[in-house]
Coordinates of C-alpha atoms and ligand atoms in Angstrom, one line a residue:
M5 CA 0.0 0.0 0.0
R6 CA 1.2 3.5 -0.8
T7 CA 1.2 5.9 2.1
Q8 CA 0.4 9.5 1.2
V9 CA 1.5 12.4 3.5
L10 CA -0.6 15.5 2.9
P11 CA -0.6 18.9 4.4
V12 CA -3.9 19.9 6.1
T13 CA -6.2 21.5 3.6
E14 CA -9.9 21.4 2.9
E15 CA -9.3 18.6 0.3
S16 CA -7.1 16.5 2.6
I17 CA -9.6 16.7 5.4
A18 CA -12.4 15.7 3.0
L19 CA -10.2 12.7 1.8
A20 CA -9.6 11.7 5.4
A21 CA -13.4 11.8 6.1
R22 CA -14.1 9.7 3.0
L23 CA -11.5 7.1 4.0
L24 CA -12.9 6.8 7.5
N25 CA -16.4 6.4 6.1
Q26 CA -15.1 3.6 3.9
G27 CA -13.6 1.7 6.8
E28 CA -10.0 2.8 6.1
L29 CA -7.3 4.1 8.4
V30 CA -6.1 7.7 8.6
A31 CA -3.1 8.9 10.7
L32 CA -3.5 12.4 12.0
P33 CA -2.2 14.9 14.6
T34 CA -3.7 15.4 17.9
E35 CA -2.6 17.8 20.7
T36 CA -1.0 14.9 22.5
V37 CA 0.7 12.6 19.9
Y38 CA -0.2 11.4 16.4
G39 CA -3.0 8.8 16.2
I40 CA -4.3 6.2 13.8
A41 CA -8.0 6.6 13.4
A42 CA -10.8 4.2 12.3
D43 CA -14.5 4.2 12.8
A44 CA -15.1 3.0 16.4
R45 CA -18.4 1.3 15.4
N46 CA -16.8 -0.7 12.6
G47 CA -15.0 -3.8 13.9
A48 CA -13.4 -4.7 10.6
A49 CA -11.9 -1.2 10.3
V50 CA -10.6 -1.2 13.8
R51 CA -9.1 -4.6 13.3
K52 CA -6.8 -2.9 10.7
I53 CA -5.4 -0.6 13.4
F54 CA -4.3 -3.6 15.4
E55 CA -2.7 -5.1 12.3
A56 CA -0.9 -1.9 11.3
K57 CA 0.6 -1.4 14.8
G58 CA 1.2 -5.0 15.7
R59 CA -0.8 -4.3 18.8
P60 CA -2.0 -7.0 21.2
Q61 CA -5.7 -7.7 20.7
D62 CA -6.5 -7.3 24.4
N63 CA -5.4 -3.7 24.6
P64 CA -8.5 -1.4 24.2
L65 CA -8.6 1.8 22.1
I66 CA -9.7 5.3 23.0
V67 CA -12.8 6.7 21.2
H68 CA -12.5 10.4 20.0
I69 CA -15.6 12.6 19.9
Y70 CA -16.4 16.2 19.2
G71 CA -19.3 17.7 21.2
M72 CA -21.1 16.1 24.2
E73 CA -24.0 14.9 21.9
M74 CA -21.6 12.4 20.3
L75 CA -21.5 10.5 23.6
H76 CA -24.9 9.0 22.8
G77 CA -24.5 5.4 21.9
I78 CA -20.8 5.5 22.8
V79 CA -21.5 5.4 26.6
T80 CA -24.6 4.3 28.4
Q81 CA -24.2 6.8 31.1
V82 CA -22.1 9.9 31.9
P83 CA -21.2 9.7 35.6
V84 CA -21.4 13.0 37.5
R85 CA -17.6 13.1 37.9
A86 CA -17.2 12.8 34.2
R87 CA -19.6 15.7 33.6
K88 CA -17.6 17.9 36.0
L89 CA -14.2 16.9 34.5
A90 CA -15.5 17.3 30.9
E91 CA -16.7 20.8 31.7
A92 CA -13.2 21.7 33.1
F93 CA -10.9 19.9 30.7
W94 CA -12.7 19.0 27.4
P95 CA -11.8 19.5 24.7
G96 CA -8.4 18.5 25.8
P97 CA -5.9 15.7 26.7
L98 CA -8.1 13.8 29.2
T99 CA -9.6 10.3 28.5
M100 CA -12.3 9.1 30.8
V101 CA -13.3 5.4 31.1
M102 CA -17.1 5.1 31.3
P103 CA -19.7 2.4 30.9
R104 CA -19.6 1.3 27.2
G105 CA -22.5 2.1 24.9
P106 CA -24.1 -0.2 22.3
E107 CA -22.6 1.5 19.2
V108 CA -18.9 0.8 20.1
S109 CA -17.5 -2.3 18.4
D110 CA -16.2 -5.1 20.6
V111 CA -12.9 -4.9 18.8
T112 CA -12.5 -1.2 19.9
C113 CA -12.9 -2.1 23.6
A114 CA -11.1 -5.4 23.5
G115 CA -14.3 -7.0 24.8
L116 CA -14.5 -4.8 28.0
D117 CA -17.8 -3.4 29.3
T118 CA -16.1 0.0 29.6
V119 CA -14.9 2.5 27.0
G120 CA -12.2 5.2 27.1
V121 CA -13.5 8.5 25.5
R122 CA -11.8 11.8 24.9
M123 CA -12.7 15.0 23.2
P124 CA -9.4 16.3 21.6
S125 CA -8.7 20.0 21.3
H126 CA -6.6 19.8 18.1
P127 CA -8.4 21.6 15.2
V128 CA -7.4 18.9 12.7
V129 CA -9.0 16.1 14.7
Q130 CA -12.1 18.2 15.3
A131 CA -12.4 19.0 11.6
V132 CA -12.1 15.3 10.6
I133 CA -14.7 14.2 13.1
Q134 CA -17.1 17.0 11.9
A135 CA -16.5 16.2 8.2
S136 CA -16.9 12.5 8.6
G137 CA -19.5 12.3 11.4
V138 CA -17.4 9.5 12.7
A139 CA -16.4 9.0 16.4
F140 CA -13.1 7.2 15.8
A141 CA -10.9 4.9 17.8
A142 CA -7.3 6.1 17.7
P143 CA -4.3 4.7 19.5
S144 CA -0.9 6.4 19.2
A145 CA 0.5 6.1 15.6
N146 CA 3.7 4.1 16.6
L147 CA 4.5 0.4 16.0
S148 CA 3.5 -1.3 19.2
G149 CA 6.3 -1.0 21.8
K150 CA 8.0 2.1 20.2
P151 CA 7.8 5.7 21.4
S152 CA 4.6 7.5 20.2
P153 CA 5.2 9.8 17.3
T154 CA 4.7 13.6 17.7
N155 CA 5.1 14.6 14.1
A156 CA 4.3 13.3 10.6
Q157 CA 7.8 12.2 9.8
D158 CA 8.1 9.9 12.8
T159 CA 4.6 8.6 12.0
L160 CA 5.7 7.8 8.5
A161 CA 8.8 6.1 9.8
D162 CA 6.6 3.5 11.6
M163 CA 3.5 3.4 9.3
D164 CA 4.9 3.6 5.7
G165 CA 3.0 1.1 3.6
R166 CA 0.6 0.2 6.4
L167 CA -2.1 2.8 5.9
P168 CA -3.2 5.1 3.0
L169 CA -3.0 8.6 4.5
I170 CA -1.1 10.7 7.0
L171 CA -2.2 14.2 7.6
D172 CA 0.7 16.5 8.4
G173 CA -0.3 19.0 11.1
G174 CA 3.1 19.8 12.5
E175 CA 4.5 19.0 15.9
S176 CA 2.1 17.9 18.6
N177 CA 2.0 20.3 21.5
V178 CA 1.8 18.2 24.6
G179 CA 4.1 15.4 23.4
V180 CA 2.8 12.5 25.7
E181 CA -0.5 10.7 25.4
S182 CA -3.7 11.8 27.2
T183 CA -4.3 11.3 30.9
V184 CA -6.6 8.3 31.4
L185 CA -9.0 8.3 34.4
S186 CA -11.5 5.7 35.3
V187 CA -14.8 7.1 36.6
V188 CA -16.7 3.8 36.8
G189 CA -15.5 2.6 40.2
E190 CA -16.3 3.8 43.7
H191 CA -13.4 6.2 43.6
P192 CA -11.9 8.0 40.5
M193 CA -8.7 6.2 39.5
L194 CA -5.8 7.5 37.4
L195 CA -4.8 4.8 35.0
R196 CA -2.3 6.8 32.9
P197 CA -0.8 10.2 33.9
G198 CA -0.7 13.0 31.3
Y199 CA -0.8 16.7 30.8
I200 CA -4.0 17.0 32.9
T201 CA -2.7 16.2 36.3
K202 CA -4.0 14.3 39.3
E203 CA -3.8 17.6 41.3
Q204 CA -5.9 19.5 38.7
M205 CA -8.6 16.8 38.7
E206 CA -8.7 16.6 42.5
A207 CA -9.3 20.4 42.6
V208 CA -12.3 20.1 40.3
L209 CA -13.7 17.0 41.9
G210 CA -13.1 18.0 45.5
E211 CA -11.9 14.5 46.4
E212 CA -8.9 12.3 46.1
V213 CA -7.9 10.6 42.8
L214 CA -6.4 7.2 43.4
V215 CA -3.3 6.3 41.5
S216 CA -3.1 2.9 39.9
P217 CA 0.0 1.1 41.2
A218 CA 1.1 0.2 37.7
I219 CA 1.8 3.8 36.9
L220 CA 5.1 4.3 38.8
E221 CA 6.1 0.7 39.5
K222 CA 6.4 -2.6 37.7
L223 CA 3.4 -4.8 38.0
K224 CA 4.0 -7.8 40.2
E225 CA 3.7 -11.3 38.8
G226 CA 0.0 -12.2 38.5
E227 CA -1.2 -8.6 39.3
I228 CA -4.1 -7.4 37.1
A229 CA -3.5 -4.2 35.0
R230 CA -6.6 -2.0 35.2
S231 CA -5.5 -0.3 32.1
P232 CA -4.3 -3.2 29.8
G233 CA -1.8 -0.8 28.1
M234 CA 0.2 -0.6 31.3
K235 CA 1.3 -4.2 31.3
Y236 CA 3.2 -4.0 28.0
K237 CA 6.7 -3.0 27.3
H238 CA 6.4 0.5 25.9
Y239 CA 8.2 3.4 24.4
A240 CA 11.4 1.4 24.1
P241 CA 14.2 2.7 21.9
K242 CA 16.8 0.2 20.7
A243 CA 19.2 1.4 23.3
Q244 CA 19.3 0.1 26.8
V245 CA 18.1 3.0 29.0
T246 CA 18.9 3.4 32.7
I247 CA 17.4 6.2 34.8
V248 CA 20.0 7.8 37.2
Q249 CA 18.5 9.4 40.3
G250 CA 20.4 12.2 42.2
S251 CA 21.9 15.6 41.7
F252 CA 23.4 16.7 38.4
D253 CA 26.9 16.4 39.9
A254 CA 26.2 12.8 41.1
Y255 CA 24.8 12.0 37.6
R256 CA 27.8 13.5 35.9
R257 CA 30.2 11.4 38.0
Y258 CA 28.1 8.3 37.3
V259 CA 28.1 8.9 33.6
Q260 CA 31.9 9.5 33.7
A261 CA 32.4 6.2 35.5
H262 CA 30.4 4.4 32.8
A263 CA 31.5 6.2 29.7
G264 CA 32.5 4.2 26.6
E265 CA 31.6 3.2 23.1
G266 CA 27.9 3.7 22.3
V267 CA 27.2 5.4 25.6
W268 CA 24.9 8.5 25.5
A269 CA 23.3 10.8 28.0
L270 CA 19.6 11.8 28.1
C271 CA 19.8 15.0 30.1
F272 CA 18.1 18.3 30.8
D273 CA 18.6 21.5 28.8
G274 CA 22.1 23.1 29.2
E275 CA 23.7 20.0 30.8
G276 CA 25.0 18.2 27.7
A277 CA 28.1 20.3 27.3
R278 CA 29.2 19.4 30.8
L279 CA 29.1 15.7 30.2
P280 CA 31.9 13.4 29.0
V281 CA 29.7 11.5 26.5
P282 CA 27.4 12.6 23.6
S283 CA 24.0 13.7 24.8
I284 CA 20.4 14.6 23.9
E285 CA 18.6 17.1 26.0
Y286 CA 14.9 16.6 26.7
G287 CA 13.6 19.7 28.4
K288 CA 14.3 21.9 31.4
N289 CA 15.1 20.5 34.8
H290 CA 12.0 20.6 37.2
D291 CA 9.7 21.4 34.2
G292 CA 7.5 18.5 33.2
V293 CA 5.8 20.4 30.5
T294 CA 8.9 20.9 28.4
Q295 CA 10.1 17.4 29.2
A296 CA 6.8 15.9 28.0
H297 CA 7.1 17.9 24.8
H298 CA 10.5 16.6 23.9
L299 CA 10.7 13.1 25.5
F300 CA 9.5 10.9 22.6
T301 CA 11.5 12.7 19.9
A302 CA 14.6 12.5 22.1
L303 CA 14.1 8.7 22.5
R304 CA 13.8 8.4 18.7
D305 CA 16.9 10.6 18.2
L306 CA 18.9 8.3 20.4
D307 CA 18.1 5.5 18.0
R308 CA 18.8 7.6 15.0
N309 CA 22.3 8.3 16.4
G310 CA 23.0 4.7 17.1
A311 CA 23.1 5.0 20.9
Q312 CA 23.5 1.6 22.6
I313 CA 23.5 2.5 26.3
V314 CA 21.7 5.5 27.6
Y315 CA 21.9 7.1 31.1
A316 CA 18.8 9.3 31.7
R317 CA 18.3 12.2 34.1
C318 CA 15.4 11.4 36.4
P319 CA 12.3 13.6 36.2
E320 CA 10.1 14.4 39.2
Q321 CA 7.0 12.3 40.0
D322 CA 4.2 14.9 40.5
G323 CA 2.3 17.2 38.2
V324 CA 3.0 16.7 34.5
S325 CA 6.3 15.1 35.5
M326 CA 4.4 12.1 36.6
A327 CA 3.6 11.4 33.0
V328 CA 7.2 11.9 32.0
Y329 CA 8.4 9.5 34.7
N330 CA 5.8 7.0 33.8
R331 CA 6.9 6.9 30.1
L332 CA 10.6 7.0 30.8
I333 CA 10.6 4.2 33.4
R334 CA 8.9 2.0 30.7
A335 CA 11.5 3.0 28.1
A336 CA 14.1 2.0 30.7
A337 CA 12.3 -1.3 31.4
F338 CA 12.2 -0.2 35.1
R339 CA 16.0 0.1 35.5
V340 CA 16.6 2.9 38.0
V341 CA 19.8 3.5 39.9
T342 CA 20.7 6.0 42.5
A343 CA 24.0 7.9 42.0
Ligands
TXA428 O1 -3.5 11.0 23.7 C1 -4.0 9.9 23.4 O2 -4.7 9.3 24.2 C2 -3.6 9.3 22.1 C3 -4.1 10.1 21.0 C4 -4.0 9.5 19.6 O3 -5.5 10.5 21.2 N1 -4.1 7.9 22.0 C5 -3.5 6.9 22.8 O4 -4.1 5.7 22.6 O5 -2.6 7.1 23.5 P1 -3.3 4.3 23.0 O6 -4.1 3.3 22.4 O7 -1.9 4.4 22.7 O8 -3.5 4.2 24.6 C6 -4.8 3.9 25.2 C7 -4.6 3.6 26.6 C8 -4.1 2.2 26.8 O9 -3.2 2.2 28.0 C9 -5.3 1.4 27.1 O10 -5.1 0.3 27.9 C10 -6.2 2.5 27.9 O11 -5.9 3.7 27.3 N2 -7.6 2.2 27.8 C11 -8.4 2.3 26.7 N3 -9.7 1.9 26.9 C12 -9.7 1.5 28.2 C13 -10.7 1.0 29.1 N4 -11.9 0.7 28.6 N5 -10.3 0.6 30.3 C14 -9.1 0.8 30.8 N6 -8.1 1.3 30.0 C15 -8.4 1.7 28.8
MG429 MG1 0.2 4.0 22.6

């Protein structure tokens, strides 16, 4: 299959809408990362997403809507908490897991009785949903296990020949995938951290948001992942990544002691020049927003440079940094050392 990459125009939006209505795939930008869209009601179309990504069948997809009316048929009920959070954060990078409605294909939800829904703020997604009338399922546009793409070039690198169209809408702003919150249980539970933080949601809800243990630690043998995506190896570059906790000086000494062929540093802005190995910088120290924006491109850049062993500076674990830590610790296969 030939993969076309087109700039965003009225014609390319119309083409995307036509493809979606025909049960085809379209890759497109969102404010978080690029996604691969297919009609969430059409099981055969959604199956093509799993094939294109090489994604395990038991990992459910997020349904993207525009306007609260579109929730009809997608969910059976909008819990009060979901209403409050939608008012505060939609359109935006927040996915809420709700009771699944009759129109969503089994394939989209991997057979679960819940569905993750989000209303993206990116104008291209909104235009495609409006032009097609389709609520679409869309995972990140990477091959399963690789870092999510935040631009059309990285999407093409993974998806060339696997789908007919990529809309090029420039670099995604946020850089990491949406926050995923379950609102079906007794207490709201964070399943995946993102740009909308636990602290922000707690302020709106006036109650504590629980954090799924799988977010910051490795699942223990036999433990059940509430968000199936959490159990898979993820975001992994070819290099072996280790997170190094401690001050910059301790980090620099650690890298010095482990310097050698193929060794790279993944550090914060302005630190690279002071290190004894080549480096890639992924945002400002103590600033989760800039780190989130650069992390996945930085991981792909390490591969493009042939890095074999990578020592990464450790982000914080609260606010938006929780999302950065969550992605980086998976890229590092949970290898963390203290310098
Ligand atoms: O920002 C995003 O959310 C991007 C863009 C394209 O919108 N999409 C995305 O999709 O990150 P994906 O498929 O890469 O991640 C979906 C995550 C997975 O961890 C999955 O397990 C979880 O959401 N998820 C989806 N539906 C769920 C459900 N019903 N219950 C629990 N977890 C669910
Ligand atoms: Mg993904």
